[in-house]
Tab-separated table of C-alpha atoms and ligand atoms in Angstrom:
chain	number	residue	atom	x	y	z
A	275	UNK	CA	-12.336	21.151	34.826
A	276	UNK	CA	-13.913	18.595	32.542
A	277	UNK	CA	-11.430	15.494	32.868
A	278	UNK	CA	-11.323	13.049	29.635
A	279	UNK	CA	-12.073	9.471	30.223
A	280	UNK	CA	-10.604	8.520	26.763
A	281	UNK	CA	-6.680	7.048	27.694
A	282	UNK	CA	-5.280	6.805	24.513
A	283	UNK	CA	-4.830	10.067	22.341
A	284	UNK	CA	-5.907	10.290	18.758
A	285	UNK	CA	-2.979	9.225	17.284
A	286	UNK	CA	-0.525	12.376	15.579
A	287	UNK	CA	0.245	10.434	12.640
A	288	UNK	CA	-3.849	10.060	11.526
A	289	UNK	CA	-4.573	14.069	12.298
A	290	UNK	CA	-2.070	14.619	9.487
A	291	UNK	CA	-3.246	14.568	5.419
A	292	UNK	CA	-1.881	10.556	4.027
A	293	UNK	CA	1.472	11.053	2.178
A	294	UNK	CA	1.870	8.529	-0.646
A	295	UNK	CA	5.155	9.658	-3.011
A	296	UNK	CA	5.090	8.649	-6.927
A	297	UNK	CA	7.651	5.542	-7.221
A	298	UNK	CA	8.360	3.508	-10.474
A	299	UNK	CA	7.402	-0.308	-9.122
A	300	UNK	CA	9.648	-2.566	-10.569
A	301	UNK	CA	9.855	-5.014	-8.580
A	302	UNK	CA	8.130	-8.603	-8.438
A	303	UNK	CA	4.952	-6.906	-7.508
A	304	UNK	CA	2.617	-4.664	-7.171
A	305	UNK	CA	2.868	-3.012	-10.377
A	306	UNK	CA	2.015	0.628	-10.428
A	307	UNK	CA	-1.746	1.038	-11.269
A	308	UNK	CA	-2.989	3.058	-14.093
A	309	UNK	CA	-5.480	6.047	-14.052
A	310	UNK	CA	-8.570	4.197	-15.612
A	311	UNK	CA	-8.347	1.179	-12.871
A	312	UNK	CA	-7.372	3.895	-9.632
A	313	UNK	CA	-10.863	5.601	-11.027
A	314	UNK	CA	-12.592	2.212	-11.413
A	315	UNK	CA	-11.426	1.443	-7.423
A	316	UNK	CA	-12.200	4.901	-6.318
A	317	UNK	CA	-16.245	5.056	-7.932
A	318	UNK	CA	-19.055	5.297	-5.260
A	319	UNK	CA	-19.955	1.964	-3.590
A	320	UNK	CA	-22.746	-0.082	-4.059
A	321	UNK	CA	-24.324	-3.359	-1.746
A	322	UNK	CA	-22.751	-6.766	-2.850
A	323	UNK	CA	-25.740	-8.184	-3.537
A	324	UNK	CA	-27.311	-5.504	-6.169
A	325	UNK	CA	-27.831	-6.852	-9.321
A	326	UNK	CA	-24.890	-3.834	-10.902
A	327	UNK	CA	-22.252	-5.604	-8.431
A	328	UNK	CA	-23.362	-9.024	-9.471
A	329	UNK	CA	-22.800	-8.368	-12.814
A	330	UNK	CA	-19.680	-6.785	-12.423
A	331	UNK	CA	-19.238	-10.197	-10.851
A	332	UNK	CA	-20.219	-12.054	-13.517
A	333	UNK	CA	-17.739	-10.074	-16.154
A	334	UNK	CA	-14.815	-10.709	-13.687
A	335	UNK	CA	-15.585	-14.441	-14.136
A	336	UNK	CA	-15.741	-13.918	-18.045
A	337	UNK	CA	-12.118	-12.165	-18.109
A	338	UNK	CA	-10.475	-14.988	-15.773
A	339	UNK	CA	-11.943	-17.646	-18.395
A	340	UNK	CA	-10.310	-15.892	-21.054
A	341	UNK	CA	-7.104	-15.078	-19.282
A	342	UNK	CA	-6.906	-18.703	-18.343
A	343	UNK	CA	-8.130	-20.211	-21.767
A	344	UNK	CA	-10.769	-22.074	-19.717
A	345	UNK	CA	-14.526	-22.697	-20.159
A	346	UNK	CA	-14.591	-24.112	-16.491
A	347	UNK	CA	-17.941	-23.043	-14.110
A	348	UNK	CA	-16.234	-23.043	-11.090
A	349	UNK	CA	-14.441	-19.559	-12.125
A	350	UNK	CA	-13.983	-16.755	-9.522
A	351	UNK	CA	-12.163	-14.296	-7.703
A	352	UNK	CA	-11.292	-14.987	-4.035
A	353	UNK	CA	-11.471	-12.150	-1.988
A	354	UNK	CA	-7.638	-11.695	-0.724
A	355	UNK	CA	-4.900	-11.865	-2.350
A	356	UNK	CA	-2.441	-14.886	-3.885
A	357	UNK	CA	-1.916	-16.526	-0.539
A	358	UNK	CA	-5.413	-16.362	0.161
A	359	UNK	CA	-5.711	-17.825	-3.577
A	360	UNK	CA	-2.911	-20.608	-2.681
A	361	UNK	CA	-4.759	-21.291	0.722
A	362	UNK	CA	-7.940	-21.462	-1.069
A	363	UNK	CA	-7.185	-24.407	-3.624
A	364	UNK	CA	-4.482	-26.921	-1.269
A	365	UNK	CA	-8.082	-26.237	1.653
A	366	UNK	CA	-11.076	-27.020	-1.251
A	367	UNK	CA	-8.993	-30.037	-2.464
A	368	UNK	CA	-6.801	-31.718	0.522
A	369	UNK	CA	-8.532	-33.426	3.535
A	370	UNK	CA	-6.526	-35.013	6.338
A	371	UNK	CA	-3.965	-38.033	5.260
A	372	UNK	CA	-4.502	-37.282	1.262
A	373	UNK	CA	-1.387	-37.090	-0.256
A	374	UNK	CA	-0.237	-33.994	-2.071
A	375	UNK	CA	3.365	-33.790	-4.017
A	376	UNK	CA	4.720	-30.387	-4.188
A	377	UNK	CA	7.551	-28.925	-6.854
A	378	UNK	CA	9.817	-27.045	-5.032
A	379	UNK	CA	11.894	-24.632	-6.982
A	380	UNK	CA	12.083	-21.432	-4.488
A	381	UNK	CA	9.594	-20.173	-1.772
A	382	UNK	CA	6.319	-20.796	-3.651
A	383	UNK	CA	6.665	-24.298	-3.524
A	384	UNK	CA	8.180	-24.319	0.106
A	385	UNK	CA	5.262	-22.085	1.140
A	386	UNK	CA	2.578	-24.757	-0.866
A	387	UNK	CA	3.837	-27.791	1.224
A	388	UNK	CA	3.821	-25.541	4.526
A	389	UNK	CA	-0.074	-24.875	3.800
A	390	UNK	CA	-0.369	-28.666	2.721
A	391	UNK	CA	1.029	-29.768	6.196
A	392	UNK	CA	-1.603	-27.465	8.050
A	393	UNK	CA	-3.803	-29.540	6.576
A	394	UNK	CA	-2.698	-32.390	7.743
A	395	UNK	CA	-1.770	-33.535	3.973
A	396	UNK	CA	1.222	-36.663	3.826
A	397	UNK	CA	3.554	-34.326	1.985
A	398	UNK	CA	6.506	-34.826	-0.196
A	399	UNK	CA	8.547	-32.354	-1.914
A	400	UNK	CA	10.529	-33.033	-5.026
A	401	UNK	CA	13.499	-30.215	-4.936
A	402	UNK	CA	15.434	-28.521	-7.478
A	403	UNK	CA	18.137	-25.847	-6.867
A	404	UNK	CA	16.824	-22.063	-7.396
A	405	UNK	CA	17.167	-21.032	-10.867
A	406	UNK	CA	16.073	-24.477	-12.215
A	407	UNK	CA	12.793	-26.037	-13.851
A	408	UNK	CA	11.495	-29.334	-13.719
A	409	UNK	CA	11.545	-31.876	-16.608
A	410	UNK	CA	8.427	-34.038	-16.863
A	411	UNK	CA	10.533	-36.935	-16.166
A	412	UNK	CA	11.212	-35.484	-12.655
A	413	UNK	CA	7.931	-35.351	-12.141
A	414	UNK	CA	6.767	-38.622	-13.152
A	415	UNK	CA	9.437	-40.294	-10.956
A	416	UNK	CA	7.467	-38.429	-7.844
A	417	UNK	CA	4.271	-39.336	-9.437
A	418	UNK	CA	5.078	-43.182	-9.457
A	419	UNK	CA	6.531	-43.339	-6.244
A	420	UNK	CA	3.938	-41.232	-4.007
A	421	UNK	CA	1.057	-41.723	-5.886
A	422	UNK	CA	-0.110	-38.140	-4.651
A	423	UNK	CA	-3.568	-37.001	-5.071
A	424	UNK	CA	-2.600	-33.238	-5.609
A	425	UNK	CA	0.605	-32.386	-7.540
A	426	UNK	CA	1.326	-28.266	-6.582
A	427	UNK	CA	3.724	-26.676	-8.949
A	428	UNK	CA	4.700	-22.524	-9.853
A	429	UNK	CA	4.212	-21.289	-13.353
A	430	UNK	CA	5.925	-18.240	-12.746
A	431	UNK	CA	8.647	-18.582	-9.639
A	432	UNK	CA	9.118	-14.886	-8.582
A	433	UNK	CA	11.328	-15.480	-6.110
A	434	UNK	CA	14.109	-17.146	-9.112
A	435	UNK	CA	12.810	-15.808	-12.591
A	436	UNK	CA	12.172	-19.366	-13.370
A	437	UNK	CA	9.232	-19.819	-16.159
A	438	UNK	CA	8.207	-23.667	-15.199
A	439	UNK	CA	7.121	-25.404	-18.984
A	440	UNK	CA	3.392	-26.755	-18.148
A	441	UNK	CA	3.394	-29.340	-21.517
A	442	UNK	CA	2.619	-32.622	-20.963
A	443	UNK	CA	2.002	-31.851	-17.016
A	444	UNK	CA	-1.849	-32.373	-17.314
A	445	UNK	CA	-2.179	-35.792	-19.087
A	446	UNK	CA	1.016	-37.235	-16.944
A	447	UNK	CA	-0.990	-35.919	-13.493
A	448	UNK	CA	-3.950	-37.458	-14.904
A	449	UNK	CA	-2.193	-41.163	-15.986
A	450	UNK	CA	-1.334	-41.565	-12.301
A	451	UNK	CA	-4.592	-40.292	-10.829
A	452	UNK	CA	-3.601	-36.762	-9.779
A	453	UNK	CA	-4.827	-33.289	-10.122
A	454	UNK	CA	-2.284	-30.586	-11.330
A	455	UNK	CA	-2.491	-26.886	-9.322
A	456	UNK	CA	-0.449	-24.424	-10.572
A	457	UNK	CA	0.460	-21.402	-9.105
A	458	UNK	CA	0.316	-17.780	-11.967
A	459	UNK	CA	0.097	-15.361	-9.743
A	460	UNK	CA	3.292	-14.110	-11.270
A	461	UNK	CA	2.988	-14.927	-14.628
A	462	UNK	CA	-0.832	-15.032	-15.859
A	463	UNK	CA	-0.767	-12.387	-18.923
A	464	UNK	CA	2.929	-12.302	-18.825
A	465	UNK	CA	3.249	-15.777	-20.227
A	466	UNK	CA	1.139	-17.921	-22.473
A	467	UNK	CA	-0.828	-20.206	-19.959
A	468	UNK	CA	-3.799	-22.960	-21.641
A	469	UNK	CA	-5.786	-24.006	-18.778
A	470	UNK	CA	-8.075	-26.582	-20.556
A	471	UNK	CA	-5.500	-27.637	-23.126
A	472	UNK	CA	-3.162	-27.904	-20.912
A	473	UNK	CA	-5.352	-29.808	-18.272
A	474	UNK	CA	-4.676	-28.202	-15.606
A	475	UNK	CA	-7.277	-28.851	-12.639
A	476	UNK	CA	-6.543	-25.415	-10.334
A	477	UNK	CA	-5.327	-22.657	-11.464
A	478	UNK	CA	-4.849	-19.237	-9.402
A	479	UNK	CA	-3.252	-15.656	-9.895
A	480	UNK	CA	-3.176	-12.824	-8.057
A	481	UNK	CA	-4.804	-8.782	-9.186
A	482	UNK	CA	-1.743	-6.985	-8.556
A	483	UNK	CA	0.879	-7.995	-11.304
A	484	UNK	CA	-0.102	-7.855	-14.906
A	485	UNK	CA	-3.374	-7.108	-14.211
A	486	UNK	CA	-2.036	-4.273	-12.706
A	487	UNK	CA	-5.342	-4.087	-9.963
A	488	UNK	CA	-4.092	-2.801	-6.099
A	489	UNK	CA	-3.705	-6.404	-4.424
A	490	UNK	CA	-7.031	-7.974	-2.361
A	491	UNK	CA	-8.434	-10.209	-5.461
A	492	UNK	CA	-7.204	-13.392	-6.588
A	493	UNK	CA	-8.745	-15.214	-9.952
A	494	UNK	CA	-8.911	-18.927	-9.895
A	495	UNK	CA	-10.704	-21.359	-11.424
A	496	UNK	CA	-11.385	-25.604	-11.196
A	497	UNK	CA	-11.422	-28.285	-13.463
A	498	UNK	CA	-14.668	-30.720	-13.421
A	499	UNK	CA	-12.015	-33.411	-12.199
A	500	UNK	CA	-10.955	-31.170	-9.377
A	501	UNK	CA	-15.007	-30.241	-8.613
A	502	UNK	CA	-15.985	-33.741	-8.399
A	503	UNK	CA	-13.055	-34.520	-6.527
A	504	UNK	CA	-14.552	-31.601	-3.962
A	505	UNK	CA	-17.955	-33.125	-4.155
A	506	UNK	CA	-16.559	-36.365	-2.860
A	507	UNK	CA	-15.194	-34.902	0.527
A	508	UNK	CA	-16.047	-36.783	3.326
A	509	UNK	CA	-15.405	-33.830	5.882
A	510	UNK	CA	-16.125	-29.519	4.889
A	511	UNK	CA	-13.289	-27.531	4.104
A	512	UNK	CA	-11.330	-26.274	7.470
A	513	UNK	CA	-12.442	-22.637	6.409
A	514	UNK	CA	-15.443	-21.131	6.230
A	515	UNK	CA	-14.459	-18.102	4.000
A	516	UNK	CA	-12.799	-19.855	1.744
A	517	UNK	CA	-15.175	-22.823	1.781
A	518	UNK	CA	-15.654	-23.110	-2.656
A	519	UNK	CA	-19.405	-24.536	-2.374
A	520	UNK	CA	-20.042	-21.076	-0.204
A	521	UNK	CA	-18.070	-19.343	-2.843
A	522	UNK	CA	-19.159	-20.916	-5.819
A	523	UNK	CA	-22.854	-20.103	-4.838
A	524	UNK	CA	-21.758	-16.679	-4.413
A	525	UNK	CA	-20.637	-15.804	-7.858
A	526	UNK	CA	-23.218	-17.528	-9.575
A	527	UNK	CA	-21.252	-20.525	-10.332
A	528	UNK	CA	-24.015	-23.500	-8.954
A	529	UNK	CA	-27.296	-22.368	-10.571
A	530	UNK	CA	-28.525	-21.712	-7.367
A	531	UNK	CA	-29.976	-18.214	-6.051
A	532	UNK	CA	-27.012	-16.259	-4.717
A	533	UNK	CA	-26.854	-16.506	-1.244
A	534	UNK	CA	-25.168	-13.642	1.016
A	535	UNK	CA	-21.458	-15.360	2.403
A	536	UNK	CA	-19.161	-12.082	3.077
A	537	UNK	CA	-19.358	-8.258	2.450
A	538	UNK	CA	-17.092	-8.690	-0.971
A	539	UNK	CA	-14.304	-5.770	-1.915
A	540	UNK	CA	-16.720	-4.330	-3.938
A	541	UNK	CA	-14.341	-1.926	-5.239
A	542	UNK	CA	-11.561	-4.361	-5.575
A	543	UNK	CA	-13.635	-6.036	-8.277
A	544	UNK	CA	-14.449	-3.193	-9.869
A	545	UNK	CA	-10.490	-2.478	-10.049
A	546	UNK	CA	-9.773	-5.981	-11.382
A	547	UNK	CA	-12.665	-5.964	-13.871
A	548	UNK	CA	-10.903	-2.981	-15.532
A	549	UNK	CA	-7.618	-4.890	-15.235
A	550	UNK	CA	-9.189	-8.055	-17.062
A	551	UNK	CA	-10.901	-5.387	-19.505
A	552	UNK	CA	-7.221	-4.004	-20.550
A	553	UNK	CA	-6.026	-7.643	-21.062
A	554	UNK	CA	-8.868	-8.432	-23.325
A	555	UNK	CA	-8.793	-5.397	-25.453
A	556	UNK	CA	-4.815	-5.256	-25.634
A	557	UNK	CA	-5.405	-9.290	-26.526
A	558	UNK	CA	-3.416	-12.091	-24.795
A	559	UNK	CA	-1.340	-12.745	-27.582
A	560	UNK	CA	-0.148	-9.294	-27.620
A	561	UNK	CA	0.449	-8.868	-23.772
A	562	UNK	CA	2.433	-12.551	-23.591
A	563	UNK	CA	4.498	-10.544	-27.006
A	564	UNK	CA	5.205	-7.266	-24.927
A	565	UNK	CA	6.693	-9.331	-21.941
A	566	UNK	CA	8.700	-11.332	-23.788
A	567	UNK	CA	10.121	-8.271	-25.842
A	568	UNK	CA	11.001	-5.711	-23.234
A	569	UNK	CA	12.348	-9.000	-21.181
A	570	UNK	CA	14.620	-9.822	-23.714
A	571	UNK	CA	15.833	-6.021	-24.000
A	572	UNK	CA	15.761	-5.860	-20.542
A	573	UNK	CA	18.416	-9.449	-20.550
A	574	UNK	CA	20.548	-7.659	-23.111
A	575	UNK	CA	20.735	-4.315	-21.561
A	576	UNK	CA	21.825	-5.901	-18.287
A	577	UNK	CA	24.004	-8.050	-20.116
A	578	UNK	CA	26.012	-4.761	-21.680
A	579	UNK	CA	26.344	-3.561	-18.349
A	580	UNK	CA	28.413	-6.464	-17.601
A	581	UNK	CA	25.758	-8.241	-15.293
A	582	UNK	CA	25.088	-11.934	-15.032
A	583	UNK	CA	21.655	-13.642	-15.597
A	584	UNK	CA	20.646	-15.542	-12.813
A	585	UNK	CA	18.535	-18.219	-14.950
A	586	UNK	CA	20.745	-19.948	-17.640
A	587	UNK	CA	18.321	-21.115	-20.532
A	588	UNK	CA	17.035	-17.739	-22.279
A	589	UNK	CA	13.327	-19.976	-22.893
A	590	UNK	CA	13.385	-20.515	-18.501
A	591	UNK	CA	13.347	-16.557	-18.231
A	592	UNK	CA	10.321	-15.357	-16.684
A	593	UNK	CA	9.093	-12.594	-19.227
A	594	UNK	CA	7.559	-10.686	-15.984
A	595	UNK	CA	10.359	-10.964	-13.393
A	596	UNK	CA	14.282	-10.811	-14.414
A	597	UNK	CA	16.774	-11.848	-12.066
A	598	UNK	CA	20.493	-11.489	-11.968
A	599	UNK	CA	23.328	-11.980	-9.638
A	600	UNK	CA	24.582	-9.718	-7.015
A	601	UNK	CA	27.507	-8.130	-8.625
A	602	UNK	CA	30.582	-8.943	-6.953
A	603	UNK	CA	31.794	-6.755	-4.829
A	604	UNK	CA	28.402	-4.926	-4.052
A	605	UNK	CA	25.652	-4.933	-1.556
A	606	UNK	CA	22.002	-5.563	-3.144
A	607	UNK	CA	20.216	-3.641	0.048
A	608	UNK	CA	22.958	-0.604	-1.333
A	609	UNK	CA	21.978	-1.104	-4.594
A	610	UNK	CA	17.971	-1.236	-3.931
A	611	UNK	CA	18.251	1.523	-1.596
A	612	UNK	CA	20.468	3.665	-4.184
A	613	UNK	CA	17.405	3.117	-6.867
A	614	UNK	CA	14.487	3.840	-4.430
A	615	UNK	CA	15.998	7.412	-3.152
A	616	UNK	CA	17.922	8.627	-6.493
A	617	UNK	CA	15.522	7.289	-9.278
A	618	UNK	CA	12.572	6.563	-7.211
A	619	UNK	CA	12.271	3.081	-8.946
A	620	UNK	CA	11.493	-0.302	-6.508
A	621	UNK	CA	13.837	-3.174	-7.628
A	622	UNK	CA	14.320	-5.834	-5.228
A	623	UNK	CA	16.797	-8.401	-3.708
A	624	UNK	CA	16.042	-12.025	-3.293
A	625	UNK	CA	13.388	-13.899	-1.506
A	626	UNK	CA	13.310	-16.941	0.234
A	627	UNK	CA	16.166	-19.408	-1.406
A	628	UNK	CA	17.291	-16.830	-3.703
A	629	UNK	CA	18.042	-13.588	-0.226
A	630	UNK	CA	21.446	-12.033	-0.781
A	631	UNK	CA	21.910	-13.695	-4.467
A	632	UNK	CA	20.315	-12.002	-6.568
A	633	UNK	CA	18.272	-8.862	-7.634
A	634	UNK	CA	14.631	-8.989	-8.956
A	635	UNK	CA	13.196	-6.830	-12.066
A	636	UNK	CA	9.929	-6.686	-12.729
A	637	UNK	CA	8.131	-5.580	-15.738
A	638	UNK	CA	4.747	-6.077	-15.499
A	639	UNK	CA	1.755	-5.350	-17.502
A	640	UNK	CA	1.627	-1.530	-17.974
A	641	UNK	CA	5.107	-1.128	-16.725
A	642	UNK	CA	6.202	-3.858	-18.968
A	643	UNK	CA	7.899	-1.385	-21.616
A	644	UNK	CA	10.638	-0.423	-23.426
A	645	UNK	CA	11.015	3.218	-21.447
A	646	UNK	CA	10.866	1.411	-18.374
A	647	UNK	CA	13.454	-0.914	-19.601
A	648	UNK	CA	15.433	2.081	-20.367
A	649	UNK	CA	15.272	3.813	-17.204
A	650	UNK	CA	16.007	0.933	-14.733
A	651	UNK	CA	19.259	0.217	-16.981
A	652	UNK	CA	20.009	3.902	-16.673
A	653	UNK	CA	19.610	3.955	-12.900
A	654	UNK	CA	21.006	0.326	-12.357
A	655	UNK	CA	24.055	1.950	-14.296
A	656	UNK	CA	24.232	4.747	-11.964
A	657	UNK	CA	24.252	2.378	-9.276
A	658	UNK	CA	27.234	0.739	-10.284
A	659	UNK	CA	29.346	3.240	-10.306
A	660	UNK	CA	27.669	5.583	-7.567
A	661	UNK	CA	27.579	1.955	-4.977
A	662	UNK	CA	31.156	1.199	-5.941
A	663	UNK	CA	32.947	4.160	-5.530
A	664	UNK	CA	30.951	4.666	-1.781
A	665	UNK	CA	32.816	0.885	-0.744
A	666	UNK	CA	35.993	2.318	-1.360
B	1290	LIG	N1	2.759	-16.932	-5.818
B	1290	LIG	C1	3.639	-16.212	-6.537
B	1290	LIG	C2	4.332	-16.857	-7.694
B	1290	LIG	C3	3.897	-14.879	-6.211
B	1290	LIG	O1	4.774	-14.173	-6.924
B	1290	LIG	C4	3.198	-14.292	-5.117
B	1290	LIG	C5	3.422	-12.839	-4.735
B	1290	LIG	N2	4.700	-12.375	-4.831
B	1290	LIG	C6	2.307	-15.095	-4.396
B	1290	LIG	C7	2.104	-16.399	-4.774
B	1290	LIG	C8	1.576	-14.559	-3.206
B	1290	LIG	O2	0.742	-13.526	-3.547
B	1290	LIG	P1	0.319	-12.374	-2.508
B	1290	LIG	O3	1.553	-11.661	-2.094
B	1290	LIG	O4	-0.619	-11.556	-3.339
B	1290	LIG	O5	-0.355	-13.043	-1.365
């Protein structure tokens, strides 16, 4: 009898056909993808260096500069997703002892300064409670007394709701000698964002959210200030992957012959090319008018059902990602479990500084409207009474 050297069975789960049910995703991300990008992801694969991919490459970098409001070079898509995005600009810009001054407002900015320290960055946090923004004033205190090189802050803070104000930011940064990151992973088409008029010097998003691309591309983009500030290193980036002279050679960005650095997600860009191709035809303007609108019936619907806003100021509200309080007297894991197996619909509880107070809506890009607005009220309502009466 022929004896099998193999130890380890195929596995029972692979031999069966993949199961993946329809669900309504409303939480802070991903957003469900629509037919025209799943058909852009699924097309036949070509080599990352043919001259189709390239220019697939080259549109990508096109639709970030107009989703950003940018005419900056140095404009790609990292291969990964936000984090990757996040690791990529505090790596590129911080060597060992710079200093780097991080807004901390929920987990973005906690998760910023953790990066920063792997670095070896001197790094000080200024802190507000979850729910709240910072006022330039804040900011310019930090500035003054840190002098940091790098000042990291959230546009969109998806673990709060919080919709940080950017005016100002850029020229203050720049008075004291510091470039301004921002973080829009959550908010880039969702909220206006000026990247040049605004002067901001790094600027990252992720493909997943209004884009409404799977997740595994992040755009970002530098200012001149931030490139020269690059060119000035006196040691290479810690990573080789995410090295930006590598990258920027890749996509074309150096005027140099494109050079092989990784196998790219070829289908991942072709996903968030048709992501960036819905943005431009539907128009910024109009996509930062739909968030806002089924936001603010979204606020008022929650509002009739006697629920409380997490974030105070209506113009703080993230238009992408609402949060409210736990109602008293309920569980939010009963409440996003109740919505997931009755209504199929992903809402979610809180993340970081904001676990176990409140729950997180989000509306984003194609899910971003008024039916879905309708339906999550309808099921949250259900929830209310369905959650209750199981407690007593
Ligand atoms: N920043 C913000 C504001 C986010 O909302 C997220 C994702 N929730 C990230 C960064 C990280 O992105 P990813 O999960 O794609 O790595």
């Amino acid at each position: 009898m022929a004896t099998s050297v193999l130890r380890v069975p195929p596995p029972q789960g692979l031999l069966r056909p993949l199961a993946v049910p329809e669900r309504l995703l409303l939480g802070p991300g991903p957003s469900n993808v629509p037919p025209r990008i799943l058909a852009a992801g699924s097309q036949q694969l070509l080599g990352h260096m043919h001259p189709e991919v390239l220019q697939v490459m080259d549109e990508i970098k096109a639709g970030i500069q107009y989703a950003f409001q940018t005419q900056n070079r140095l404009t790609l898509a990292i291969s990964g997703t936000g984090h990757c995005a996040m690791e990529a600009s505090l790596l590129n810009l911080l060597e060992h002892g710079d200093t780097a001054l991080v807004a901390v407002n929920g987990i973005w900015g906690q998760r910023a300064a953790e990066i920063a320290r792997r670095l070896g960055a001197n790094v000080h946090e200024l802190l507000k409670p979850p729910g709240e923004y910072f006022a330039l004033w804040d900011i310019e205190e930090g500035l003054a007394r840190y002098k940091p090189s790098v000042l990291f802050i959230t546009h969109g803070e998806s673990s709060t709701g919080v919709l940080q104000p950017l005016e100002g930011l850029g020229e203050l940064c720049h008075r004291h000698g510091c470039l301004l990151l921002v973080d829009a992973v959550a908010s880039l088409g969702g909220a206006p964002i000026f990247m040049d008029q605004q002067e901001i010097d790094v600027l990252y998003s992720g493909s997943q959210k209004v884009l409404n691309a799977p997740p595994g591309s992040a755009p970002i983009s530098f200012s001149e200030r931030s490139r020269e500030k690059m060119l000035r290193r006196k040691t290479k980036p810690t990573s080789f992957y995410l090295d930006m002279g590598w990258l920027a050679n890749y996509w074309g960005c150096d005027g140099e012959p494109r050079r092989y650095h990784h196998t790219a997600p070829i289908n991942s860009f072709f996903s968030l090319r048709e992501g960036l191709a819905m943005l431009a035809e539907l128009g910024l303007e109009s996509s930062w008018e739909r968030h806002r609108a089924n936001c603010t019936q979204l606020c008022q619907g929650l509002r009739n059902l006697g629920l409380e806003l997490f974030v105070k100021e209506e113009k703080a509200r993230l238009p992408t990602i609402t949060t409210l309080r736990v109602p008293e007297g309920y569980d939010w894991k009963e409440i996003t479990s109740f919505l997931m197996d009755k209504h199929a619909i992903e809402i979610a509880g809180g993340l970081g500084p904001s676990v176990g107070k409140v729950l997180r809506i989000g509306l984003m890009g194609c899910n971003s409207t008024s039916g879905n607005v309708d339906r999550v009220l309808r099921a949250l309502q259900d929830a209310l009474g369905c959650c209750r009466r199981s407690r007593l």
